[in-house]
mmCIF file of C-alpha atoms in Angstrom:
data_model
loop_
_atom_site.group_PDB
_atom_site.id
_atom_site.type_symbol
_atom_site.label_atom_id
_atom_site.label_comp_id
_atom_site.label_asym_id
_atom_site.label_seq_id
_atom_site.Cartn_x
_atom_site.Cartn_y
_atom_site.Cartn_z
ATOM 1 C CA UNK Q 1 0.000 0.000 0.000
ATOM 2 C CA UNK Q 2 1.241 3.504 -0.830
ATOM 3 C CA UNK Q 3 2.480 5.720 1.964
ATOM 4 C CA UNK Q 4 -0.365 7.752 3.393
ATOM 5 C CA UNK Q 5 -0.341 11.510 3.084
ATOM 6 C CA UNK Q 6 -0.765 14.162 5.772
ATOM 7 C CA UNK Q 7 -3.141 17.129 5.961
ATOM 8 C CA UNK Q 8 -2.204 20.204 8.016
ATOM 9 C CA UNK Q 9 -4.514 23.146 8.654
ATOM 10 C CA UNK Q 10 -4.203 26.415 10.527
ATOM 11 C CA UNK Q 11 -7.282 27.499 12.445
ATOM 12 C CA UNK Q 12 -8.646 30.614 14.083
ATOM 13 C CA UNK Q 13 -6.725 33.802 14.716
ATOM 14 C CA UNK Q 14 -3.118 33.557 13.583
ATOM 15 C CA UNK Q 15 -0.036 34.440 15.629
ATOM 16 C CA UNK Q 16 3.526 35.635 15.181
ATOM 17 C CA UNK Q 17 4.743 32.029 15.480
ATOM 18 C CA UNK Q 18 2.082 29.703 14.047
ATOM 19 C CA UNK Q 19 4.196 29.401 10.902
ATOM 20 C CA UNK Q 20 7.097 28.239 13.066
ATOM 21 C CA UNK Q 21 4.853 25.326 14.032
ATOM 22 C CA UNK Q 22 4.152 24.643 10.356
ATOM 23 C CA UNK Q 23 7.895 24.737 9.748
ATOM 24 C CA UNK Q 24 8.530 22.216 12.521
ATOM 25 C CA UNK Q 25 5.824 19.903 11.229
ATOM 26 C CA UNK Q 26 6.812 20.005 7.561
ATOM 27 C CA UNK Q 27 10.548 19.699 8.165
ATOM 28 C CA UNK Q 28 9.973 16.733 10.487
ATOM 29 C CA UNK Q 29 7.624 15.027 8.029
ATOM 30 C CA UNK Q 30 10.221 15.472 5.291
ATOM 31 C CA UNK Q 31 12.719 13.607 7.460
ATOM 32 C CA UNK Q 32 10.269 10.696 7.555
ATOM 33 C CA UNK Q 33 9.527 10.309 3.852
ATOM 34 C CA UNK Q 34 9.739 6.555 4.332
ATOM 35 C CA UNK Q 35 6.509 6.679 6.379
ATOM 36 C CA UNK Q 36 4.691 9.864 5.338
ATOM 37 C CA UNK Q 37 4.006 10.637 1.695
ATOM 38 C CA UNK Q 38 3.012 14.168 0.784
ATOM 39 C CA UNK Q 39 2.176 16.918 3.260
ATOM 40 C CA UNK Q 40 -0.862 18.864 2.120
ATOM 41 C CA UNK Q 41 -2.021 22.102 3.730
ATOM 42 C CA UNK Q 42 -5.580 23.331 3.741
ATOM 43 C CA UNK Q 43 -6.109 26.581 1.887
ATOM 44 C CA UNK Q 44 -7.874 28.716 4.493
ATOM 45 C CA UNK Q 45 -7.815 26.051 7.170
ATOM 46 C CA UNK Q 46 -10.432 23.327 7.401
ATOM 47 C CA UNK Q 47 -12.264 24.954 4.481
ATOM 48 C CA UNK Q 48 -9.428 23.682 2.327
ATOM 49 C CA UNK Q 49 -10.504 20.141 3.137
ATOM 50 C CA UNK Q 50 -14.217 20.797 2.620
ATOM 51 C CA UNK Q 51 -13.616 22.584 -0.669
ATOM 52 C CA UNK Q 52 -10.877 20.154 -1.744
ATOM 53 C CA UNK Q 53 -8.501 23.088 -1.984
ATOM 54 C CA UNK Q 54 -5.280 21.413 -0.948
ATOM 55 C CA UNK Q 55 -1.796 22.913 -1.150
ATOM 56 C CA UNK Q 56 1.176 20.703 -1.947
ATOM 57 C CA UNK Q 57 3.885 21.825 0.474
ATOM 58 C CA UNK Q 58 6.297 19.514 -1.333
ATOM 59 C CA UNK Q 59 6.517 22.134 -4.083
ATOM 60 C CA UNK Q 60 8.186 24.549 -1.663
ATOM 61 C CA UNK Q 61 11.963 24.643 -1.322
ATOM 62 C CA UNK Q 62 13.701 23.767 1.914
ATOM 63 C CA UNK Q 63 14.732 27.424 2.225
ATOM 64 C CA UNK Q 64 11.127 28.622 1.884
ATOM 65 C CA UNK Q 65 9.890 26.202 4.534
ATOM 66 C CA UNK Q 66 12.786 27.200 6.799
ATOM 67 C CA UNK Q 67 11.792 30.882 6.392
ATOM 68 C CA UNK Q 68 8.360 30.097 7.828
ATOM 69 C CA UNK Q 69 10.052 29.990 11.220
ATOM 70 C CA UNK Q 70 10.464 33.772 11.196
ATOM 71 C CA UNK Q 71 7.336 34.758 9.201
ATOM 72 C CA UNK Q 72 4.106 35.930 10.924
ATOM 73 C CA UNK Q 73 0.522 35.363 9.826
ATOM 74 C CA UNK Q 74 -0.860 32.099 8.480
ATOM 75 C CA UNK Q 75 1.162 30.938 5.481
ATOM 76 C CA UNK Q 76 -1.656 28.767 4.109
ATOM 77 C CA UNK Q 77 -4.616 30.841 5.270
ATOM 78 C CA UNK Q 78 -6.739 30.251 8.344
ATOM 79 C CA UNK Q 79 -10.452 30.270 9.074
ATOM 80 C CA UNK Q 80 -12.991 30.190 11.868
ATOM 81 C CA UNK Q 81 -15.331 27.311 11.103
ATOM 82 C CA UNK Q 82 -17.070 25.086 13.623
ATOM 83 C CA UNK Q 83 -18.083 21.560 12.678
ATOM 84 C CA UNK Q 84 -21.544 20.871 14.052
ATOM 85 C CA UNK Q 85 -22.440 17.811 16.146
ATOM 86 C CA UNK Q 86 -20.971 14.425 15.318
ATOM 87 C CA UNK Q 87 -23.411 12.693 13.014
ATOM 88 C CA UNK Q 88 -21.682 10.951 10.163
ATOM 89 C CA UNK Q 89 -24.753 11.685 8.033
ATOM 90 C CA UNK Q 90 -23.965 15.410 8.053
ATOM 91 C CA UNK Q 91 -22.771 16.607 4.612
ATOM 92 C CA UNK Q 92 -19.546 18.257 5.859
ATOM 93 C CA UNK Q 93 -18.413 15.081 7.613
ATOM 94 C CA UNK Q 94 -19.100 12.961 4.585
ATOM 95 C CA UNK Q 95 -17.251 15.499 2.454
ATOM 96 C CA UNK Q 96 -14.260 15.564 4.803
ATOM 97 C CA UNK Q 97 -13.823 11.810 4.615
ATOM 98 C CA UNK Q 98 -14.417 11.804 0.853
ATOM 99 C CA UNK Q 99 -11.597 14.311 0.357
ATOM 100 C CA UNK Q 100 -9.260 12.471 2.715
ATOM 101 C CA UNK Q 101 -10.009 9.169 0.991
ATOM 102 C CA UNK Q 102 -9.537 10.657 -2.489
ATOM 103 C CA UNK Q 103 -6.117 11.994 -1.564
ATOM 104 C CA UNK Q 104 -4.996 9.071 0.595
ATOM 105 C CA UNK Q 105 -4.761 11.228 3.710
ATOM 106 C CA UNK Q 106 -4.073 9.219 6.837
ATOM 107 C CA UNK Q 107 -2.763 11.978 9.126
ATOM 108 C CA UNK Q 108 -4.760 15.031 10.201
ATOM 109 C CA UNK Q 109 -2.891 17.831 12.012
ATOM 110 C CA UNK Q 110 -5.045 20.726 13.241
ATOM 111 C CA UNK Q 111 -3.257 23.787 14.608
ATOM 112 C CA UNK Q 112 -5.461 25.995 16.763
ATOM 113 C CA UNK Q 113 -7.089 26.895 20.061
ATOM 114 C CA UNK Q 114 -10.006 25.625 22.127
ATOM 115 C CA UNK Q 115 -12.592 25.222 19.373
ATOM 116 C CA UNK Q 116 -9.973 23.822 17.015
ATOM 117 C CA UNK Q 117 -8.999 21.109 19.480
ATOM 118 C CA UNK Q 118 -12.684 20.216 19.700
ATOM 119 C CA UNK Q 119 -12.766 19.902 15.909
ATOM 120 C CA UNK Q 120 -9.663 17.694 15.932
ATOM 121 C CA UNK Q 121 -11.303 15.518 18.576
ATOM 122 C CA UNK Q 122 -14.518 15.225 16.548
ATOM 123 C CA UNK Q 123 -12.609 14.292 13.406
ATOM 124 C CA UNK Q 124 -10.762 11.558 15.309
ATOM 125 C CA UNK Q 125 -14.109 10.139 16.411
ATOM 126 C CA UNK Q 126 -15.482 10.547 12.908
ATOM 127 C CA UNK Q 127 -12.768 8.382 11.386
ATOM 128 C CA UNK Q 128 -13.581 5.590 13.813
ATOM 129 C CA UNK Q 129 -17.352 5.867 13.280
ATOM 130 C CA UNK Q 130 -17.072 5.842 9.511
ATOM 131 C CA UNK Q 131 -14.482 3.084 9.327
ATOM 132 C CA UNK Q 132 -11.816 5.295 7.842
ATOM 133 C CA UNK Q 133 -8.345 4.940 9.419
ATOM 134 C CA UNK Q 134 -7.201 8.422 10.395
ATOM 135 C CA UNK Q 135 -4.611 9.631 12.900
ATOM 136 C CA UNK Q 136 -5.624 12.992 14.369
ATOM 137 C CA UNK Q 137 -3.262 15.246 16.292
ATOM 138 C CA UNK Q 138 -4.255 18.657 17.645
ATOM 139 C CA UNK Q 139 -1.477 21.232 17.848
ATOM 140 C CA UNK Q 140 -1.771 24.053 20.420
ATOM 141 C CA UNK Q 141 -1.908 27.648 19.256
ATOM 142 C CA UNK Q 142 -3.582 30.644 20.830
ATOM 143 C CA UNK Q 143 -2.475 34.067 21.927
ATOM 144 C CA UNK Q 144 -5.127 33.867 24.669
ATOM 145 C CA UNK Q 145 -3.039 31.246 26.521
ATOM 146 C CA UNK Q 146 -6.243 29.548 27.642
ATOM 147 C CA UNK Q 147 -5.752 25.913 26.595
ATOM 148 C CA UNK Q 148 -5.717 23.532 29.572
ATOM 149 C CA UNK Q 149 -2.968 21.085 30.561
ATOM 150 C CA UNK Q 150 -0.233 22.768 28.514
ATOM 151 C CA UNK Q 151 1.817 25.184 30.634
ATOM 152 C CA UNK Q 152 1.591 27.832 27.950
ATOM 153 C CA UNK Q 153 0.298 28.138 24.387
ATOM 154 C CA UNK Q 154 2.545 28.924 21.412
ATOM 155 C CA UNK Q 155 1.749 32.445 20.286
ATOM 156 C CA UNK Q 156 1.154 33.836 23.757
ATOM 157 C CA UNK Q 157 4.756 34.537 24.752
ATOM 158 C CA UNK Q 158 5.314 36.824 21.769
ATOM 159 C CA UNK Q 159 2.069 38.728 22.365
ATOM 160 C CA UNK Q 160 3.039 39.086 26.011
ATOM 161 C CA UNK Q 161 6.422 40.501 25.027
ATOM 162 C CA UNK Q 162 4.832 42.939 22.576
ATOM 163 C CA UNK Q 163 2.196 44.170 25.033
ATOM 164 C CA UNK Q 164 4.622 44.607 27.934
ATOM 165 C CA UNK Q 165 7.060 46.463 25.666
ATOM 166 C CA UNK Q 166 4.369 48.643 24.089
ATOM 167 C CA UNK Q 167 2.822 49.735 27.360
ATOM 168 C CA UNK Q 168 6.252 50.565 28.814
ATOM 169 C CA UNK Q 169 7.146 52.670 25.776
ATOM 170 C CA UNK Q 170 3.759 54.418 25.705
ATOM 171 C CA UNK Q 171 4.109 55.192 29.410
ATOM 172 C CA UNK Q 172 7.347 57.069 28.756
ATOM 173 C CA UNK Q 173 5.485 59.155 26.179
ATOM 174 C CA UNK Q 174 2.557 59.890 28.488
ATOM 175 C CA UNK Q 175 4.830 60.779 31.411
ATOM 176 C CA UNK Q 176 6.689 63.276 29.216
ATOM 177 C CA UNK Q 177 3.532 65.243 28.353
ATOM 178 C CA UNK Q 178 1.248 64.683 31.338
ATOM 179 C CA UNK Q 179 1.673 68.171 32.783
ATOM 180 C CA UNK Q 180 -0.018 69.893 29.839
ATOM 181 C CA UNK Q 181 -1.565 67.055 27.844
ATOM 182 C CA UNK Q 182 -3.120 63.625 28.419
ATOM 183 C CA UNK Q 183 -2.987 62.251 31.944
ATOM 184 C CA UNK Q 184 -4.568 58.884 31.122
ATOM 185 C CA UNK Q 185 -3.594 56.292 28.522
ATOM 186 C CA UNK Q 186 -5.558 53.073 27.991
ATOM 187 C CA UNK Q 187 -4.319 50.082 25.999
ATOM 188 C CA UNK Q 188 -6.987 47.548 25.021
ATOM 189 C CA UNK Q 189 -5.730 44.018 24.408
ATOM 190 C CA UNK Q 190 -7.334 40.753 23.352
ATOM 191 C CA UNK Q 191 -8.766 38.261 25.833
ATOM 192 C CA UNK Q 192 -12.437 37.328 25.875
ATOM 193 C CA UNK Q 193 -12.670 35.258 29.051
ATOM 194 C CA UNK Q 194 -9.068 34.980 30.220
ATOM 195 C CA UNK Q 195 -6.844 37.883 31.198
ATOM 196 C CA UNK Q 196 -3.445 36.443 30.337
ATOM 197 C CA UNK Q 197 -2.554 39.110 27.767
ATOM 198 C CA UNK Q 198 -3.636 41.966 30.009
ATOM 199 C CA UNK Q 199 -1.621 40.366 32.812
ATOM 200 C CA UNK Q 200 1.476 40.384 30.597
ATOM 201 C CA UNK Q 201 1.350 44.184 30.569
ATOM 202 C CA UNK Q 202 2.110 43.970 34.282
ATOM 203 C CA UNK Q 203 5.614 42.739 33.510
ATOM 204 C CA UNK Q 204 6.469 46.325 32.562
ATOM 205 C CA UNK Q 205 5.898 47.383 36.170
ATOM 206 C CA UNK Q 206 9.137 46.601 37.989
ATOM 207 C CA UNK Q 207 9.197 49.362 40.607
ATOM 208 C CA UNK Q 208 6.722 51.523 42.512
ATOM 209 C CA UNK Q 209 5.086 54.043 40.200
ATOM 210 C CA UNK Q 210 5.889 52.118 37.012
ATOM 211 C CA UNK Q 211 3.166 51.632 34.436
ATOM 212 C CA UNK Q 212 0.742 50.037 34.050
ATOM 213 C CA UNK Q 213 -0.899 51.415 37.169
ATOM 214 C CA UNK Q 214 -4.144 49.524 36.578
ATOM 215 C CA UNK Q 215 -4.933 46.204 34.853
ATOM 216 C CA UNK Q 216 -8.507 45.118 34.205
ATOM 217 C CA UNK Q 217 -9.113 41.363 33.877
ATOM 218 C CA UNK Q 218 -12.145 39.410 32.594
ATOM 219 C CA UNK Q 219 -11.897 37.260 35.730
ATOM 220 C CA UNK Q 220 -12.673 40.275 37.951
ATOM 221 C CA UNK Q 221 -16.057 42.001 37.660
ATOM 222 C CA UNK Q 222 -15.676 45.661 36.710
ATOM 223 C CA UNK Q 223 -16.339 47.938 39.688
ATOM 224 C CA UNK Q 224 -16.843 51.410 38.304
ATOM 225 C CA UNK Q 225 -16.474 53.310 41.587
ATOM 226 C CA UNK Q 226 -13.344 51.422 42.633
ATOM 227 C CA UNK Q 227 -11.863 51.869 39.169
ATOM 228 C CA UNK Q 228 -12.390 55.630 39.096
ATOM 229 C CA UNK Q 229 -10.961 55.976 42.591
ATOM 230 C CA UNK Q 230 -7.882 54.034 41.519
ATOM 231 C CA UNK Q 231 -7.418 56.236 38.428
ATOM 232 C CA UNK Q 232 -7.638 59.379 40.533
ATOM 233 C CA UNK Q 233 -5.143 58.013 43.037
ATOM 234 C CA UNK Q 234 -2.653 57.079 40.287
ATOM 235 C CA UNK Q 235 -2.828 60.539 38.727
ATOM 236 C CA UNK Q 236 -2.275 62.224 42.098
ATOM 237 C CA UNK Q 237 0.687 59.986 42.929
ATOM 238 C CA UNK Q 238 2.396 59.845 39.530
ATOM 239 C CA UNK Q 239 1.009 62.725 37.523
ATOM 240 C CA UNK Q 240 -0.510 60.299 35.037
ATOM 241 C CA UNK Q 241 -2.206 56.871 34.822
ATOM 242 C CA UNK Q 242 -1.616 54.038 32.348
ATOM 243 C CA UNK Q 243 -4.211 51.262 32.092
ATOM 244 C CA UNK Q 244 -4.181 47.852 30.386
ATOM 245 C CA UNK Q 245 -7.631 46.407 29.791
ATOM 246 C CA UNK Q 246 -8.789 43.107 28.384
ATOM 247 C CA UNK Q 247 -11.513 43.343 25.753
ATOM 248 C CA UNK Q 248 -13.559 40.829 27.760
ATOM 249 C CA UNK Q 249 -14.131 42.698 31.032
ATOM 250 C CA UNK Q 250 -17.688 42.397 32.320
ATOM 251 C CA UNK Q 251 -20.103 44.188 34.596
ATOM 252 C CA UNK Q 252 -21.059 42.510 37.896
ATOM 253 C CA UNK Q 253 -24.124 41.019 36.157
ATOM 254 C CA UNK Q 254 -21.925 39.330 33.527
ATOM 255 C CA UNK Q 255 -22.429 41.620 30.525
ATOM 256 C CA UNK Q 256 -19.408 42.461 28.365
ATOM 257 C CA UNK Q 257 -18.684 46.187 28.477
ATOM 258 C CA UNK Q 258 -17.673 46.020 24.819
ATOM 259 C CA UNK Q 259 -20.335 43.686 23.407
ATOM 260 C CA UNK Q 260 -21.775 45.044 20.148
ATOM 261 C CA UNK Q 261 -24.507 42.457 19.550
ATOM 262 C CA UNK Q 262 -22.781 40.604 16.689
ATOM 263 C CA UNK Q 263 -21.627 36.973 16.828
ATOM 264 C CA UNK Q 264 -18.710 35.159 15.210
ATOM 265 C CA UNK Q 265 -18.694 31.761 13.467
ATOM 266 C CA UNK Q 266 -18.518 29.963 16.810
ATOM 267 C CA UNK Q 267 -21.398 31.912 18.356
ATOM 268 C CA UNK Q 268 -19.126 34.105 20.493
ATOM 269 C CA UNK Q 269 -20.068 37.726 21.116
ATOM 270 C CA UNK Q 270 -18.099 40.151 18.949
ATOM 271 C CA UNK Q 271 -16.118 42.478 21.190
ATOM 272 C CA UNK Q 272 -14.192 45.680 20.710
ATOM 273 C CA UNK Q 273 -14.245 49.236 21.934
ATOM 274 C CA UNK Q 274 -13.874 48.908 25.706
ATOM 275 C CA UNK Q 275 -10.947 51.370 25.770
ATOM 276 C CA UNK Q 276 -12.895 54.359 24.378
ATOM 277 C CA UNK Q 277 -15.778 53.567 26.734
ATOM 278 C CA UNK Q 278 -13.476 53.656 29.739
ATOM 279 C CA UNK Q 279 -11.773 56.784 28.426
ATOM 280 C CA UNK Q 280 -15.073 58.606 28.113
ATOM 281 C CA UNK Q 281 -16.085 57.453 31.593
ATOM 282 C CA UNK Q 282 -12.857 58.926 33.000
ATOM 283 C CA UNK Q 283 -13.383 62.172 31.093
ATOM 284 C CA UNK Q 284 -16.986 62.524 32.276
ATOM 285 C CA UNK Q 285 -16.339 61.662 35.933
ATOM 286 C CA UNK Q 286 -12.795 62.890 36.550
ATOM 287 C CA UNK Q 287 -12.215 65.402 33.778
ATOM 288 C CA UNK Q 288 -8.832 64.054 32.668
ATOM 289 C CA UNK Q 289 -7.631 64.278 29.098
ATOM 290 C CA UNK Q 290 -6.963 60.857 27.646
ATOM 291 C CA UNK Q 291 -5.589 58.783 24.801
ATOM 292 C CA UNK Q 292 -6.403 55.178 24.062
ATOM 293 C CA UNK Q 293 -5.214 52.504 21.650
ATOM 294 C CA UNK Q 294 -6.332 49.041 20.606
ATOM 295 C CA UNK Q 295 -3.475 46.594 20.066
ATOM 296 C CA UNK Q 296 -5.711 44.455 17.820
ATOM 297 C CA UNK Q 297 -3.824 42.623 15.026
ATOM 298 C CA UNK Q 298 -0.564 44.395 15.899
ATOM 299 C CA UNK Q 299 -0.170 42.354 19.067
ATOM 300 C CA UNK Q 300 -0.492 38.980 17.357
ATOM 301 C CA UNK Q 301 1.525 39.755 14.224
ATOM 302 C CA UNK Q 302 4.593 41.456 15.711
ATOM 303 C CA UNK Q 303 7.174 38.892 14.637
ATOM 304 C CA UNK Q 304 9.916 41.521 14.835
ATOM 305 C CA UNK Q 305 9.560 41.351 18.629
ATOM 306 C CA UNK Q 306 8.812 37.662 19.081
ATOM 307 C CA UNK Q 307 10.045 35.910 22.211
ATOM 308 C CA UNK Q 308 12.750 33.353 21.496
ATOM 309 C CA UNK Q 309 11.149 30.953 23.973
ATOM 310 C CA UNK Q 310 7.859 31.194 22.090
ATOM 311 C CA UNK Q 311 9.462 30.558 18.698
ATOM 312 C CA UNK Q 312 11.279 27.500 20.012
ATOM 313 C CA UNK Q 313 8.139 26.086 21.625
ATOM 314 C CA UNK Q 314 6.046 26.726 18.513
ATOM 315 C CA UNK Q 315 8.524 24.808 16.382
ATOM 316 C CA UNK Q 316 8.754 22.037 18.977
ATOM 317 C CA UNK Q 317 5.011 21.288 19.053
ATOM 318 C CA UNK Q 318 4.930 21.029 15.247
ATOM 319 C CA UNK Q 319 7.818 18.583 15.344
ATOM 320 C CA UNK Q 320 6.255 16.648 18.220
ATOM 321 C CA UNK Q 321 2.919 16.342 16.402
ATOM 322 C CA UNK Q 322 4.531 14.306 13.623
ATOM 323 C CA UNK Q 323 6.562 12.221 16.053
ATOM 324 C CA UNK Q 324 3.484 11.405 18.148
ATOM 325 C CA UNK Q 325 1.552 10.367 15.041
ATOM 326 C CA UNK Q 326 4.353 8.072 13.908
ATOM 327 C CA UNK Q 327 4.506 6.499 17.367
ATOM 328 C CA UNK Q 328 0.849 5.518 17.048
ATOM 329 C CA UNK Q 329 -0.767 8.217 19.155
ATOM 330 C CA UNK Q 330 -4.207 9.405 18.114
ATOM 331 C CA UNK Q 331 -6.613 12.075 19.390
ATOM 332 C CA UNK Q 332 -3.899 13.798 21.407
ATOM 333 C CA UNK Q 333 -2.189 17.181 21.579
ATOM 334 C CA UNK Q 334 1.492 17.860 22.341
ATOM 335 C CA UNK Q 335 1.890 20.124 25.372
ATOM 336 C CA UNK Q 336 4.515 22.348 26.956
ATOM 337 C CA UNK Q 337 5.563 21.021 30.353
ATOM 338 C CA UNK Q 338 7.363 23.412 32.702
ATOM 339 C CA UNK Q 339 10.200 21.650 34.498
ATOM 340 C CA UNK Q 340 11.476 24.623 36.492
ATOM 341 C CA UNK Q 341 11.116 28.412 36.771
ATOM 342 C CA UNK Q 342 14.702 29.383 37.596
ATOM 343 C CA UNK Q 343 16.356 28.463 35.399
ATOM 344 C CA UNK Q 344 13.412 28.130 33.069
ATOM 345 C CA UNK Q 345 13.339 24.662 31.593
ATOM 346 C CA UNK Q 346 10.592 22.909 29.665
ATOM 347 C CA UNK Q 347 9.895 19.735 27.742
ATOM 348 C CA UNK Q 348 7.160 18.274 25.543
ATOM 349 C CA UNK Q 349 4.286 16.282 27.001
ATOM 350 C CA UNK Q 350 1.044 14.904 25.619
ATOM 351 C CA UNK Q 351 -2.628 15.339 26.504
ATOM 352 C CA UNK Q 352 -5.776 13.598 25.221
ATOM 353 C CA UNK Q 353 -7.954 15.838 23.081
ATOM 354 C CA UNK Q 354 -10.989 14.770 25.092
ATOM 355 C CA UNK Q 355 -9.555 16.670 28.073
ATOM 356 C CA UNK Q 356 -8.526 19.718 26.025
ATOM 357 C CA UNK Q 357 -11.510 20.368 23.746
ATOM 358 C CA UNK Q 358 -13.639 23.378 24.721
ATOM 359 C CA UNK Q 359 -11.921 23.832 28.107
ATOM 360 C CA UNK Q 360 -10.708 27.343 28.946
ATOM 361 C CA UNK Q 361 -7.844 27.981 31.344
ATOM 362 C CA UNK Q 362 -8.447 31.279 33.106
ATOM 363 C CA UNK Q 363 -6.140 33.288 35.311
ATOM 364 C CA UNK Q 364 -5.823 31.717 38.789
ATOM 365 C CA UNK Q 365 -7.056 34.082 41.486
ATOM 366 C CA UNK Q 366 -3.646 34.019 43.175
ATOM 367 C CA UNK Q 367 -2.160 35.530 39.993
ATOM 368 C CA UNK Q 368 -4.297 38.658 40.471
ATOM 369 C CA UNK Q 369 -3.666 41.137 43.301
ATOM 370 C CA UNK Q 370 -6.130 41.212 46.159
ATOM 371 C CA UNK Q 371 -7.657 44.499 44.978
ATOM 372 C CA UNK Q 372 -8.102 43.045 41.475
ATOM 373 C CA UNK Q 373 -6.088 45.712 39.670
ATOM 374 C CA UNK Q 374 -2.661 44.127 39.103
ATOM 375 C CA UNK Q 375 -0.627 40.913 38.993
ATOM 376 C CA UNK Q 376 1.072 39.135 41.875
ATOM 377 C CA UNK Q 377 4.627 37.903 42.302
ATOM 378 C CA UNK Q 378 3.406 34.375 41.483
ATOM 379 C CA UNK Q 379 2.020 35.597 38.169
ATOM 380 C CA UNK Q 380 5.269 37.393 37.387
ATOM 381 C CA UNK Q 381 7.259 34.194 38.044
ATOM 382 C CA UNK Q 382 5.006 32.347 35.619
ATOM 383 C CA UNK Q 383 5.039 34.995 32.882
ATOM 384 C CA UNK Q 384 8.616 36.254 32.934
ATOM 385 C CA UNK Q 385 10.312 33.244 31.258
ATOM 386 C CA UNK Q 386 7.773 33.219 28.449
ATOM 387 C CA UNK Q 387 8.920 36.589 27.054
ATOM 388 C CA UNK Q 388 12.642 35.988 27.369
ATOM 389 C CA UNK Q 389 15.087 35.977 24.488
ATOM 390 C CA UNK Q 390 15.038 37.673 21.111
ATOM 391 C CA UNK Q 391 14.624 35.935 17.766
ATOM 392 C CA UNK Q 392 14.761 38.676 15.167
ATOM 393 C CA UNK Q 393 13.795 37.960 11.551
ATOM 394 C CA UNK Q 394 16.256 38.928 8.816
ATOM 395 C CA UNK Q 395 15.975 42.544 7.679
ATOM 396 C CA UNK Q 396 16.354 44.077 4.235
ATOM 397 C CA UNK Q 397 16.192 47.788 3.393
ATOM 398 C CA UNK Q 398 15.274 48.459 6.995
ATOM 399 C CA UNK Q 399 12.245 46.144 7.059
ATOM 400 C CA UNK Q 400 11.774 42.542 8.172
ATOM 401 C CA UNK Q 401 12.026 40.094 5.291
ATOM 402 C CA UNK Q 402 9.289 37.472 5.320
ATOM 403 C CA UNK Q 403 8.455 34.637 2.961
ATOM 404 C CA UNK Q 404 5.390 34.158 0.748
ATOM 405 C CA UNK Q 405 4.941 30.572 -0.333
ATOM 406 C CA UNK Q 406 3.875 29.538 -3.823
ATOM 407 C CA UNK Q 407 0.958 27.562 -2.347
ATOM 408 C CA UNK Q 408 0.442 25.479 -5.476
ATOM 409 C CA UNK Q 409 -2.865 23.653 -5.582
ATOM 410 C CA UNK Q 410 -3.274 19.888 -5.764
ATOM 411 C CA UNK Q 411 -5.453 18.707 -8.644
ATOM 412 C CA UNK Q 412 -9.020 18.048 -7.527
ATOM 413 C CA UNK Q 413 -10.405 14.531 -7.805
ATOM 414 C CA UNK Q 414 -13.995 15.049 -6.684
ATOM 415 C CA UNK Q 415 -16.992 16.821 -8.082
ATOM 416 C CA UNK Q 416 -17.318 20.502 -7.214
ATOM 417 C CA UNK Q 417 -20.321 22.157 -5.647
ATOM 418 C CA UNK Q 418 -20.015 21.579 -1.899
ATOM 419 C CA UNK Q 419 -21.404 24.771 -0.344
ATOM 420 C CA UNK Q 420 -22.357 23.793 3.230
ATOM 421 C CA UNK Q 421 -19.898 26.196 4.845
ATOM 422 C CA UNK Q 422 -21.470 29.346 3.377
#
């Protein structure tokens, strides 16, 4: 029987290092050509499988694949798409298996966060239910750092480094002009239910009076009166106040401050705009001039400031995914296991997808200060190693030099017309 091929897909929001994972996976698979045939990538994630839009990564040079390690974004395209239920009679499941069968795909590698690990788990069950032999490995990726079991999630360390750096630099700007200009600066970062990214801003505060002076976490209900009092106190003590806020902060009754009524493909509330709301609140109640910014895509695409630790871990989980598959593992996810804090040492572990899928890891309460406005020493010990080290991309003409793959399509073998995802 011919060697079976592999299918790799990127899922959900991309990161500065998700392509490093792709690099680790593809380079490792190429070293095992005796057991793995071609490595296909899904064009725009799982949609590439449903639409039979497969990319032949074998058409890319070794140098191009190697350059993925320092290139941000999703090299093959990503998508948010949730497979419904687990009934093999559903058209998308039938289509998935049809495409895999047509292209002799025996390995499914799905690189994403919570919902993506659920999809990988469902596909592993699907193969068994439909009598199609398929090895499924989930690969961790999320800037939100909210996957369980794994100590950290590839993508988070680089966002943490970017946010901590950005808020420190902005604070120097605000402090310079606070006497006659803005006294309050607010940086809004991602984080729907977990405040890991907002917490990372706290790393910039190394001495009394350092920014950020206030951090707002989704895990702590927003107390308007306490917040305004804290802003006023910071301005009186320092002459200015710098705030890091997670997009997912909620009122005491559980309503997102920034919810706009829209929903994404997974049914999650669309968020955005909490910073200007807080800024206006401060202006109305305290009268301070303000500036605000939303880190948005900048925080997750800043490969020029990626953490070396994060890059190494991202590559390692891609490599481990192939190795686990070849050792006979199925329906599992490689994890990062922390061995020690000082010195920071880590290794690769493994977790069953059944225990990872749809489980969110939030900030432990002992990582948040008693008053709810900052991080603790325990949180700092956890976060600090994740942002360490620099791994700069090559530069040309003053700008980072990234790779764009050819992404040549594999010839289709099935009839067109599958439209269930629209």
